[in-house]
mmCIF file of N, CA, C and O in Angstrom:
data_model
loop_
_atom_site.group_PDB
_atom_site.id
_atom_site.type_symbol
_atom_site.label_atom_id
_atom_site.label_comp_id
_atom_site.label_asym_id
_atom_site.label_seq_id
_atom_site.Cartn_x
_atom_site.Cartn_y
_atom_site.Cartn_z
ATOM 1 N N MET A 1 6.081 -15.736 -49.286
ATOM 2 C CA MET A 1 5.978 -16.482 -48.061
ATOM 3 C C MET A 1 6.005 -15.506 -46.878
ATOM 4 O O MET A 1 6.784 -14.571 -46.859
ATOM 5 N N GLU A 2 5.134 -15.759 -45.907
ATOM 6 C CA GLU A 2 5.078 -14.891 -44.734
ATOM 7 C C GLU A 2 6.230 -15.184 -43.791
ATOM 8 O O GLU A 2 6.628 -16.329 -43.629
ATOM 9 N N ARG A 3 6.736 -14.110 -43.183
ATOM 10 C CA ARG A 3 7.769 -14.282 -42.155
ATOM 11 C C ARG A 3 7.082 -14.717 -40.866
ATOM 12 O O ARG A 3 6.009 -14.239 -40.534
ATOM 13 N N PRO A 4 7.698 -15.617 -40.107
ATOM 14 C CA PRO A 4 7.089 -16.020 -38.839
ATOM 15 C C PRO A 4 7.096 -14.858 -37.852
ATOM 16 O O PRO A 4 7.958 -13.980 -37.917
ATOM 17 N N GLN A 5 6.120 -14.871 -36.964
ATOM 18 C CA GLN A 5 6.062 -13.834 -35.942
ATOM 19 C C GLN A 5 7.272 -13.951 -35.032
ATOM 20 O O GLN A 5 7.778 -15.050 -34.804
ATOM 21 N N PRO A 6 7.724 -12.830 -34.506
ATOM 22 C CA PRO A 6 8.812 -12.898 -33.525
ATOM 23 C C PRO A 6 8.296 -13.564 -32.247
ATOM 24 O O PRO A 6 7.097 -13.620 -32.019
ATOM 25 N N THR A 7 9.199 -14.061 -31.467
ATOM 26 C CA THR A 7 8.807 -14.647 -30.191
ATOM 27 C C THR A 7 9.310 -13.783 -29.051
ATOM 28 O O THR A 7 10.232 -12.987 -29.217
ATOM 29 N N ILE A 8 8.679 -13.948 -27.912
ATOM 30 C CA ILE A 8 9.014 -13.165 -26.731
ATOM 31 C C ILE A 8 9.614 -14.107 -25.691
ATOM 32 O O ILE A 8 8.973 -15.072 -25.284
ATOM 33 N N PRO A 9 10.860 -13.869 -25.259
ATOM 34 C CA PRO A 9 11.460 -14.704 -24.218
ATOM 35 C C PRO A 9 10.805 -14.414 -22.865
ATOM 36 O O PRO A 9 10.678 -13.260 -22.473
ATOM 37 N N VAL A 10 10.364 -15.477 -22.201
ATOM 38 C CA VAL A 10 9.665 -15.306 -20.934
ATOM 39 C C VAL A 10 10.401 -16.025 -19.799
ATOM 40 O O VAL A 10 11.191 -16.928 -20.022
ATOM 41 N N ASP A 11 10.108 -15.598 -18.587
ATOM 42 C CA ASP A 11 10.686 -16.158 -17.365
ATOM 43 C C ASP A 11 9.633 -17.053 -16.715
ATOM 44 O O ASP A 11 8.660 -16.568 -16.122
ATOM 45 N N GLY A 12 9.806 -18.352 -16.839
ATOM 46 C CA GLY A 12 8.833 -19.303 -16.319
ATOM 47 C C GLY A 12 8.616 -19.188 -14.822
ATOM 48 O O GLY A 12 7.490 -19.314 -14.334
ATOM 49 N N ALA A 13 9.679 -18.949 -14.084
ATOM 50 C CA ALA A 13 9.551 -18.809 -12.631
ATOM 51 C C ALA A 13 8.695 -17.596 -12.279
ATOM 52 O O ALA A 13 7.888 -17.646 -11.346
ATOM 53 N N ALA A 14 8.841 -16.512 -13.041
ATOM 54 C CA ALA A 14 8.040 -15.313 -12.797
ATOM 55 C C ALA A 14 6.570 -15.579 -13.127
ATOM 56 O O ALA A 14 5.675 -15.081 -12.430
ATOM 57 N N ILE A 15 6.331 -16.354 -14.167
ATOM 58 C CA ILE A 15 4.951 -16.711 -14.519
ATOM 59 C C ILE A 15 4.331 -17.512 -13.380
ATOM 60 O O ILE A 15 3.223 -17.217 -12.928
ATOM 61 N N ARG A 16 5.034 -18.525 -12.901
ATOM 62 C CA ARG A 16 4.528 -19.361 -11.807
ATOM 63 C C ARG A 16 4.294 -18.527 -10.550
ATOM 64 O O ARG A 16 3.251 -18.651 -9.884
ATOM 65 N N THR A 17 5.254 -17.672 -10.214
ATOM 66 C CA THR A 17 5.130 -16.838 -9.011
ATOM 67 C C THR A 17 3.882 -15.967 -9.090
ATOM 68 O O THR A 17 3.104 -15.899 -8.134
ATOM 69 N N ARG A 18 3.676 -15.316 -10.217
ATOM 70 C CA ARG A 18 2.516 -14.435 -10.360
ATOM 71 C C ARG A 18 1.209 -15.233 -10.308
ATOM 72 O O ARG A 18 0.238 -14.810 -9.676
ATOM 73 N N ARG A 19 1.173 -16.388 -10.957
ATOM 74 C CA ARG A 19 -0.034 -17.219 -10.941
ATOM 75 C C ARG A 19 -0.391 -17.595 -9.507
ATOM 76 O O ARG A 19 -1.548 -17.491 -9.090
ATOM 77 N N LYS A 20 0.620 -17.987 -8.736
ATOM 78 C CA LYS A 20 0.381 -18.373 -7.345
ATOM 79 C C LYS A 20 -0.022 -17.176 -6.488
ATOM 80 O O LYS A 20 -0.842 -17.310 -5.576
ATOM 81 N N GLN A 21 0.551 -15.997 -6.771
ATOM 82 C CA GLN A 21 0.154 -14.785 -6.041
ATOM 83 C C GLN A 21 -1.337 -14.519 -6.206
ATOM 84 O O GLN A 21 -1.995 -14.041 -5.288
ATOM 85 N N LEU A 22 -1.848 -14.842 -7.385
ATOM 86 C CA LEU A 22 -3.267 -14.618 -7.670
ATOM 87 C C LEU A 22 -4.147 -15.774 -7.196
ATOM 88 O O LEU A 22 -5.369 -15.705 -7.313
ATOM 89 N N GLY A 23 -3.526 -16.841 -6.701
ATOM 90 C CA GLY A 23 -4.280 -17.985 -6.217
ATOM 91 C C GLY A 23 -4.914 -18.810 -7.322
ATOM 92 O O GLY A 23 -5.920 -19.483 -7.098
ATOM 93 N N LEU A 24 -4.313 -18.766 -8.513
ATOM 94 C CA LEU A 24 -4.852 -19.505 -9.651
ATOM 95 C C LEU A 24 -4.192 -20.875 -9.778
ATOM 96 O O LEU A 24 -2.975 -20.990 -9.656
ATOM 97 N N LEU A 25 -5.008 -21.890 -10.009
ATOM 98 C CA LEU A 25 -4.464 -23.191 -10.376
ATOM 99 C C LEU A 25 -3.946 -23.097 -11.796
ATOM 100 O O LEU A 25 -4.401 -22.261 -12.583
ATOM 101 N N ARG A 26 -3.012 -23.964 -12.140
ATOM 102 C CA ARG A 26 -2.410 -23.907 -13.474
ATOM 103 C C ARG A 26 -3.471 -24.007 -14.565
ATOM 104 O O ARG A 26 -3.471 -23.239 -15.514
ATOM 105 N N ASP A 27 -4.407 -24.960 -14.423
ATOM 106 C CA ASP A 27 -5.426 -25.121 -15.455
ATOM 107 C C ASP A 27 -6.384 -23.928 -15.525
ATOM 108 O O ASP A 27 -6.853 -23.577 -16.598
ATOM 109 N N GLU A 28 -6.667 -23.293 -14.393
ATOM 110 C CA GLU A 28 -7.507 -22.098 -14.386
ATOM 111 C C GLU A 28 -6.827 -20.964 -15.159
ATOM 112 O O GLU A 28 -7.442 -20.308 -15.991
ATOM 113 N N CYS A 29 -5.567 -20.764 -14.851
ATOM 114 C CA CYS A 29 -4.802 -19.712 -15.514
ATOM 115 C C CYS A 29 -4.699 -19.990 -17.008
ATOM 116 O O CYS A 29 -4.898 -19.089 -17.824
ATOM 117 N N ALA A 30 -4.408 -21.230 -17.348
ATOM 118 C CA ALA A 30 -4.277 -21.604 -18.756
ATOM 119 C C ALA A 30 -5.582 -21.344 -19.501
ATOM 120 O O ALA A 30 -5.577 -20.787 -20.607
ATOM 121 N N ALA A 31 -6.700 -21.739 -18.903
ATOM 122 C CA ALA A 31 -7.997 -21.525 -19.549
ATOM 123 C C ALA A 31 -8.255 -20.036 -19.762
ATOM 124 O O ALA A 31 -8.730 -19.629 -20.834
ATOM 125 N N GLN A 32 -7.940 -19.216 -18.777
ATOM 126 C CA GLN A 32 -8.136 -17.772 -18.903
ATOM 127 C C GLN A 32 -7.268 -17.182 -20.014
ATOM 128 O O GLN A 32 -7.647 -16.217 -20.665
ATOM 129 N N ALA A 33 -6.093 -17.777 -20.211
ATOM 130 C CA ALA A 33 -5.157 -17.283 -21.228
ATOM 131 C C ALA A 33 -5.402 -17.920 -22.593
ATOM 132 O O ALA A 33 -4.748 -17.553 -23.574
ATOM 133 N N GLY A 34 -6.311 -18.889 -22.654
ATOM 134 C CA GLY A 34 -6.590 -19.551 -23.922
ATOM 135 C C GLY A 34 -5.486 -20.484 -24.380
ATOM 136 O O GLY A 34 -5.256 -20.655 -25.573
ATOM 137 N N ILE A 35 -4.762 -21.060 -23.411
ATOM 138 C CA ILE A 35 -3.698 -22.022 -23.725
ATOM 139 C C ILE A 35 -3.968 -23.303 -22.939
ATOM 140 O O ILE A 35 -4.818 -23.323 -22.042
ATOM 141 N N SER A 36 -3.250 -24.349 -23.235
ATOM 142 C CA SER A 36 -3.444 -25.606 -22.518
ATOM 143 C C SER A 36 -2.657 -25.617 -21.211
ATOM 144 O O SER A 36 -1.640 -24.930 -21.076
ATOM 145 N N GLY A 37 -3.119 -26.430 -20.279
ATOM 146 C CA GLY A 37 -2.407 -26.601 -19.018
ATOM 147 C C GLY A 37 -0.990 -27.127 -19.226
ATOM 148 O O GLY A 37 -0.048 -26.609 -18.623
ATOM 149 N N PRO A 38 -0.816 -28.143 -20.100
ATOM 150 C CA PRO A 38 0.545 -28.628 -20.345
ATOM 151 C C PRO A 38 1.472 -27.561 -20.939
ATOM 152 O O PRO A 38 2.652 -27.499 -20.599
ATOM 153 N N TYR A 39 0.937 -26.701 -21.805
ATOM 154 C CA TYR A 39 1.765 -25.632 -22.379
ATOM 155 C C TYR A 39 2.208 -24.668 -21.277
ATOM 156 O O TYR A 39 3.383 -24.289 -21.202
ATOM 157 N N LEU A 40 1.273 -24.293 -20.402
ATOM 158 C CA LEU A 40 1.629 -23.404 -19.294
ATOM 159 C C LEU A 40 2.657 -24.075 -18.392
ATOM 160 O O LEU A 40 3.614 -23.434 -17.939
ATOM 161 N N SER A 41 2.492 -25.356 -18.147
ATOM 162 C CA SER A 41 3.463 -26.092 -17.338
ATOM 163 C C SER A 41 4.855 -26.051 -17.980
ATOM 164 O O SER A 41 5.860 -25.842 -17.295
ATOM 165 N N GLN A 42 4.911 -26.235 -19.289
ATOM 166 C CA GLN A 42 6.195 -26.181 -19.990
ATOM 167 C C GLN A 42 6.831 -24.799 -19.879
ATOM 168 O O GLN A 42 8.050 -24.684 -19.737
ATOM 169 N N LEU A 43 6.018 -23.756 -19.932
ATOM 170 C CA LEU A 43 6.552 -22.398 -19.765
ATOM 171 C C LEU A 43 7.111 -22.220 -18.358
ATOM 172 O O LEU A 43 8.228 -21.742 -18.172
ATOM 173 N N GLU A 44 6.321 -22.614 -17.364
ATOM 174 C CA GLU A 44 6.733 -22.429 -15.976
ATOM 175 C C GLU A 44 7.983 -23.226 -15.626
ATOM 176 O O GLU A 44 8.791 -22.792 -14.807
ATOM 177 N N ASN A 45 8.139 -24.380 -16.247
ATOM 178 C CA ASN A 45 9.283 -25.242 -15.951
ATOM 179 C C ASN A 45 10.485 -24.980 -16.848
ATOM 180 O O ASN A 45 11.506 -25.652 -16.728
ATOM 181 N N GLY A 46 10.386 -24.044 -17.765
ATOM 182 C CA GLY A 46 11.514 -23.685 -18.607
ATOM 183 C C GLY A 46 11.728 -24.589 -19.805
ATOM 184 O O GLY A 46 12.718 -24.434 -20.519
ATOM 185 N N VAL A 47 10.811 -25.532 -20.047
ATOM 186 C CA VAL A 47 10.915 -26.384 -21.230
ATOM 187 C C VAL A 47 10.694 -25.519 -22.469
ATOM 188 O O VAL A 47 11.391 -25.654 -23.470
ATOM 189 N N ARG A 48 9.723 -24.651 -22.379
ATOM 190 C CA ARG A 48 9.498 -23.634 -23.418
ATOM 191 C C ARG A 48 9.872 -22.299 -22.802
ATOM 192 O O ARG A 48 9.500 -21.998 -21.682
ATOM 193 N N ARG A 49 10.590 -21.504 -23.576
ATOM 194 C CA ARG A 49 11.073 -20.226 -23.043
ATOM 195 C C ARG A 49 10.634 -19.026 -23.854
ATOM 196 O O ARG A 49 11.008 -17.901 -23.540
ATOM 197 N N GLU A 50 9.871 -19.272 -24.887
ATOM 198 C CA GLU A 50 9.433 -18.168 -25.749
ATOM 199 C C GLU A 50 7.969 -18.343 -26.108
ATOM 200 O O GLU A 50 7.479 -19.467 -26.187
ATOM 201 N N MET A 51 7.313 -17.214 -26.327
ATOM 202 C CA MET A 51 5.896 -17.212 -26.702
ATOM 203 C C MET A 51 5.694 -16.257 -27.868
ATOM 204 O O MET A 51 6.431 -15.282 -28.015
ATOM 205 N N ARG A 52 4.688 -16.507 -28.636
ATOM 206 C CA ARG A 52 4.302 -15.572 -29.688
ATOM 207 C C ARG A 52 3.555 -14.410 -29.025
ATOM 208 O O ARG A 52 2.901 -14.585 -27.992
ATOM 209 N N PRO A 53 3.655 -13.210 -29.596
ATOM 210 C CA PRO A 53 3.055 -12.032 -28.969
ATOM 211 C C PRO A 53 1.571 -12.151 -28.603
ATOM 212 O O PRO A 53 1.196 -11.760 -27.495
ATOM 213 N N PRO A 54 0.699 -12.692 -29.460
ATOM 214 C CA PRO A 54 -0.709 -12.770 -29.054
ATOM 215 C C PRO A 54 -0.929 -13.680 -27.835
ATOM 216 O O PRO A 54 -1.739 -13.372 -26.958
ATOM 217 N N THR A 55 -0.175 -14.762 -27.762
ATOM 218 C CA THR A 55 -0.294 -15.683 -26.632
ATOM 219 C C THR A 55 0.247 -15.030 -25.369
ATOM 220 O O THR A 55 -0.347 -15.133 -24.289
ATOM 221 N N TYR A 56 1.372 -14.337 -25.504
ATOM 222 C CA TYR A 56 1.953 -13.620 -24.366
ATOM 223 C C TYR A 56 0.972 -12.578 -23.834
ATOM 224 O O TYR A 56 0.774 -12.456 -22.625
ATOM 225 N N LYS A 57 0.310 -11.876 -24.740
ATOM 226 C CA LYS A 57 -0.655 -10.849 -24.337
ATOM 227 C C LYS A 57 -1.807 -11.469 -23.546
ATOM 228 O O LYS A 57 -2.220 -10.938 -22.517
ATOM 229 N N ARG A 58 -2.312 -12.605 -24.010
ATOM 230 C CA ARG A 58 -3.416 -13.264 -23.299
ATOM 231 C C ARG A 58 -2.973 -13.754 -21.924
ATOM 232 O O ARG A 58 -3.712 -13.624 -20.945
ATOM 233 N N LEU A 59 -1.757 -14.299 -21.837
ATOM 234 C CA LEU A 59 -1.252 -14.748 -20.545
ATOM 235 C C LEU A 59 -1.057 -13.563 -19.608
ATOM 236 O O LEU A 59 -1.413 -13.623 -18.433
ATOM 237 N N ARG A 60 -0.504 -12.493 -20.134
ATOM 238 C CA ARG A 60 -0.303 -11.281 -19.334
ATOM 239 C C ARG A 60 -1.637 -10.782 -18.788
ATOM 240 O O ARG A 60 -1.745 -10.394 -17.630
ATOM 241 N N THR A 61 -2.674 -10.824 -19.611
ATOM 242 C CA THR A 61 -3.994 -10.391 -19.179
ATOM 243 C C THR A 61 -4.526 -11.310 -18.080
ATOM 244 O O THR A 61 -5.049 -10.834 -17.069
ATOM 245 N N ALA A 62 -4.381 -12.618 -18.260
ATOM 246 C CA ALA A 62 -4.844 -13.576 -17.251
ATOM 247 C C ALA A 62 -4.127 -13.376 -15.924
ATOM 248 O O ALA A 62 -4.713 -13.574 -14.857
ATOM 249 N N LEU A 63 -2.869 -12.966 -15.987
ATOM 250 C CA LEU A 63 -2.070 -12.754 -14.776
ATOM 251 C C LEU A 63 -2.142 -11.315 -14.262
ATOM 252 O O LEU A 63 -1.406 -10.941 -13.353
ATOM 253 N N GLN A 64 -3.022 -10.518 -14.876
ATOM 254 C CA GLN A 64 -3.251 -9.125 -14.460
ATOM 255 C C GLN A 64 -1.958 -8.312 -14.463
ATOM 256 O O GLN A 64 -1.635 -7.592 -13.532
ATOM 257 N N ILE A 65 -1.215 -8.459 -15.547
ATOM 258 C CA ILE A 65 0.040 -7.739 -15.727
ATOM 259 C C ILE A 65 -0.181 -6.664 -16.790
ATOM 260 O O ILE A 65 -0.643 -6.956 -17.893
ATOM 261 N N GLN A 66 0.152 -5.435 -16.461
ATOM 262 C CA GLN A 66 0.010 -4.333 -17.409
ATOM 263 C C GLN A 66 1.020 -4.447 -18.547
ATOM 264 O O GLN A 66 2.086 -5.054 -18.388
ATOM 265 N N ARG A 67 0.722 -3.820 -19.664
ATOM 266 C CA ARG A 67 1.569 -3.901 -20.856
ATOM 267 C C ARG A 67 3.010 -3.453 -20.601
ATOM 268 O O ARG A 67 3.954 -4.047 -21.109
ATOM 269 N N ASP A 68 3.183 -2.420 -19.810
ATOM 270 C CA ASP A 68 4.538 -1.899 -19.585
ATOM 271 C C ASP A 68 5.276 -2.607 -18.447
ATOM 272 O O ASP A 68 6.426 -2.302 -18.166
ATOM 273 N N ASP A 69 4.641 -3.581 -17.809
ATOM 274 C CA ASP A 69 5.262 -4.350 -16.729
ATOM 275 C C ASP A 69 6.048 -5.501 -17.352
ATOM 276 O O ASP A 69 5.506 -6.332 -18.059
ATOM 277 N N ARG A 70 7.341 -5.538 -17.099
ATOM 278 C CA ARG A 70 8.228 -6.505 -17.766
ATOM 279 C C ARG A 70 8.591 -7.715 -16.910
ATOM 280 O O ARG A 70 9.488 -8.463 -17.242
ATOM 281 N N ARG A 71 7.895 -7.902 -15.800
ATOM 282 C CA ARG A 71 8.319 -8.958 -14.872
ATOM 283 C C ARG A 71 8.185 -10.374 -15.427
ATOM 284 O O ARG A 71 8.811 -11.293 -14.923
ATOM 285 N N LEU A 72 7.380 -10.591 -16.462
ATOM 286 C CA LEU A 72 7.267 -11.928 -17.048
ATOM 287 C C LEU A 72 8.322 -12.192 -18.111
ATOM 288 O O LEU A 72 8.445 -13.310 -18.601
ATOM 289 N N LEU A 73 9.079 -11.182 -18.468
ATOM 290 C CA LEU A 73 10.093 -11.326 -19.516
ATOM 291 C C LEU A 73 11.380 -11.915 -18.947
ATOM 292 O O LEU A 73 11.766 -11.630 -17.823
ATOM 293 N N ALA A 74 12.028 -12.727 -19.756
ATOM 294 C CA ALA A 74 13.302 -13.317 -19.339
ATOM 295 C C ALA A 74 14.361 -12.225 -19.246
ATOM 296 O O ALA A 74 14.382 -11.302 -20.067
ATOM 297 N N PRO A 75 15.245 -12.319 -18.264
ATOM 298 C CA PRO A 75 16.365 -11.382 -18.206
ATOM 299 C C PRO A 75 17.202 -11.506 -19.476
ATOM 300 O O PRO A 75 17.264 -12.580 -20.077
ATOM 301 N N PRO A 76 17.851 -10.442 -19.899
ATOM 302 C CA PRO A 76 18.612 -10.469 -21.157
ATOM 303 C C PRO A 76 19.626 -11.606 -21.247
ATOM 304 O O PRO A 76 19.805 -12.181 -22.301
ATOM 305 N N GLU A 77 20.288 -11.957 -20.159
ATOM 306 C CA GLU A 77 21.294 -13.017 -20.223
ATOM 307 C C GLU A 77 20.684 -14.384 -20.506
ATOM 308 O O GLU A 77 21.370 -15.294 -20.894
ATOM 309 N N GLU A 78 19.368 -14.528 -20.353
ATOM 310 C CA GLU A 78 18.693 -15.794 -20.626
ATOM 311 C C GLU A 78 18.085 -15.834 -22.022
ATOM 312 O O GLU A 78 17.381 -16.760 -22.362
ATOM 313 N N GLN A 79 18.346 -14.846 -22.824
ATOM 314 C CA GLN A 79 17.723 -14.781 -24.133
ATOM 315 C C GLN A 79 18.554 -15.468 -25.202
ATOM 316 O O GLN A 79 18.395 -15.218 -26.365
ATOM 317 N N HIS A 80 19.445 -16.344 -24.812
ATOM 318 C CA HIS A 80 20.189 -17.206 -25.730
ATOM 319 C C HIS A 80 20.892 -16.449 -26.846
ATOM 320 O O HIS A 80 20.801 -16.800 -28.008
ATOM 321 N N GLY A 81 21.574 -15.378 -26.479
ATOM 322 C CA GLY A 81 22.356 -14.655 -27.465
ATOM 323 C C GLY A 81 21.552 -13.818 -28.429
ATOM 324 O O GLY A 81 22.069 -13.318 -29.403
ATOM 325 N N LYS A 82 20.258 -13.650 -28.178
ATOM 326 C CA LYS A 82 19.427 -12.885 -29.095
ATOM 327 C C LYS A 82 19.549 -11.382 -28.869
ATOM 328 O O LYS A 82 19.075 -10.601 -29.664
ATOM 329 N N ASP A 83 20.161 -10.986 -27.767
ATOM 330 C CA ASP A 83 20.283 -9.566 -27.453
ATOM 331 C C ASP A 83 21.512 -9.012 -28.176
ATOM 332 O O ASP A 83 22.630 -9.151 -27.733
ATOM 333 N N ASP A 84 21.276 -8.397 -29.336
ATOM 334 C CA ASP A 84 22.379 -7.897 -30.156
ATOM 335 C C ASP A 84 23.038 -6.665 -29.567
ATOM 336 O O ASP A 84 24.176 -6.353 -29.869
ATOM 337 N N HIS A 85 22.312 -5.939 -28.757
ATOM 338 C CA HIS A 85 22.826 -4.684 -28.221
ATOM 339 C C HIS A 85 23.034 -4.840 -26.723
ATOM 340 O O HIS A 85 22.143 -5.263 -26.005
ATOM 341 N N ALA A 86 24.210 -4.507 -26.253
ATOM 342 C CA ALA A 86 24.498 -4.606 -24.826
ATOM 343 C C ALA A 86 23.628 -3.615 -24.070
ATOM 344 O O ALA A 86 23.361 -2.517 -24.531
ATOM 345 N N ARG A 87 23.188 -4.018 -22.895
ATOM 346 C CA ARG A 87 22.364 -3.170 -22.051
ATOM 347 C C ARG A 87 23.150 -2.894 -20.789
ATOM 348 O O ARG A 87 23.752 -3.785 -20.212
ATOM 349 N N HIS A 88 23.172 -1.654 -20.372
ATOM 350 C CA HIS A 88 23.886 -1.290 -19.163
ATOM 351 C C HIS A 88 23.008 -1.547 -17.958
ATOM 352 O O HIS A 88 21.792 -1.422 -18.024
ATOM 353 N N GLU A 89 23.636 -1.916 -16.860
ATOM 354 C CA GLU A 89 22.908 -2.185 -15.629
ATOM 355 C C GLU A 89 22.034 -0.984 -15.289
ATOM 356 O O GLU A 89 22.474 0.150 -15.314
ATOM 357 N N GLY A 90 20.783 -1.251 -14.978
ATOM 358 C CA GLY A 90 19.853 -0.187 -14.620
ATOM 359 C C GLY A 90 19.058 0.347 -15.795
ATOM 360 O O GLY A 90 18.050 1.013 -15.597
ATOM 361 N N ASP A 91 19.495 0.081 -17.027
ATOM 362 C CA ASP A 91 18.729 0.526 -18.189
ATOM 363 C C ASP A 91 17.470 -0.323 -18.308
ATOM 364 O O ASP A 91 17.519 -1.532 -18.111
ATOM 365 N N PRO A 92 16.338 0.268 -18.616
ATOM 366 C CA PRO A 92 15.122 -0.529 -18.762
ATOM 367 C C PRO A 92 15.197 -1.402 -20.003
ATOM 368 O O PRO A 92 15.812 -1.037 -21.004
ATOM 369 N N ARG A 93 14.583 -2.570 -19.910
ATOM 370 C CA ARG A 93 14.490 -3.441 -21.079
ATOM 371 C C ARG A 93 13.367 -2.945 -21.962
ATOM 372 O O ARG A 93 12.297 -2.628 -21.458
ATOM 373 N N PRO A 94 13.566 -2.890 -23.261
ATOM 374 C CA PRO A 94 12.459 -2.503 -24.127
ATOM 375 C C PRO A 94 11.405 -3.598 -24.101
ATOM 376 O O PRO A 94 11.725 -4.785 -24.015
ATOM 377 N N HIS A 95 10.146 -3.210 -24.157
ATOM 378 C CA HIS A 95 9.074 -4.196 -24.154
ATOM 379 C C HIS A 95 8.935 -4.729 -25.578
ATOM 380 O O HIS A 95 8.901 -3.967 -26.528
ATOM 381 N N PRO A 96 8.830 -6.056 -25.750
ATOM 382 C CA PRO A 96 8.803 -6.629 -27.092
ATOM 383 C C PRO A 96 7.570 -6.255 -27.895
ATOM 384 O O PRO A 96 7.575 -6.379 -29.109
ATOM 385 N N GLU A 97 6.524 -5.766 -27.257
ATOM 386 C CA GLU A 97 5.337 -5.373 -28.005
ATOM 387 C C GLU A 97 5.377 -3.902 -28.416
ATOM 388 O O GLU A 97 4.504 -3.444 -29.127
ATOM 389 N N ASP A 98 6.367 -3.156 -27.936
ATOM 390 C CA ASP A 98 6.487 -1.752 -28.303
ATOM 391 C C ASP A 98 7.032 -1.655 -29.718
ATOM 392 O O ASP A 98 7.986 -2.345 -30.070
ATOM 393 N N PRO A 99 6.458 -0.792 -30.552
ATOM 394 C CA PRO A 99 6.853 -0.738 -31.957
ATOM 395 C C PRO A 99 8.172 -0.072 -32.225
ATOM 396 O O PRO A 99 8.470 0.290 -33.277
ATOM 397 N N GLY A 100 9.050 0.079 -31.433
ATOM 398 C CA GLY A 100 10.298 0.645 -31.886
ATOM 399 C C GLY A 100 11.043 1.303 -30.884
ATOM 400 O O GLY A 100 11.787 1.508 -30.223
#
């Protein structure tokens, strides 16, 4: 049996802010990312807080966010206890798509 893909915790408010900075309507952004408007709405409103890596990559591309830019990622304290290792203030967050 295959293991499910890991998910990436995202910050819905940051997604909405970036979309608006680019002047994109929700449905325009969703179409560019290959997701539905309701799904994007759920992300922006915090109903959904995690994405699979391929979907996150497409959304990041639609929002013109570079791979090493972490502004769409949820802060560690919002990751629902998934952060096993304490991070010191000022330490960079590892990017979830980085292999190690």
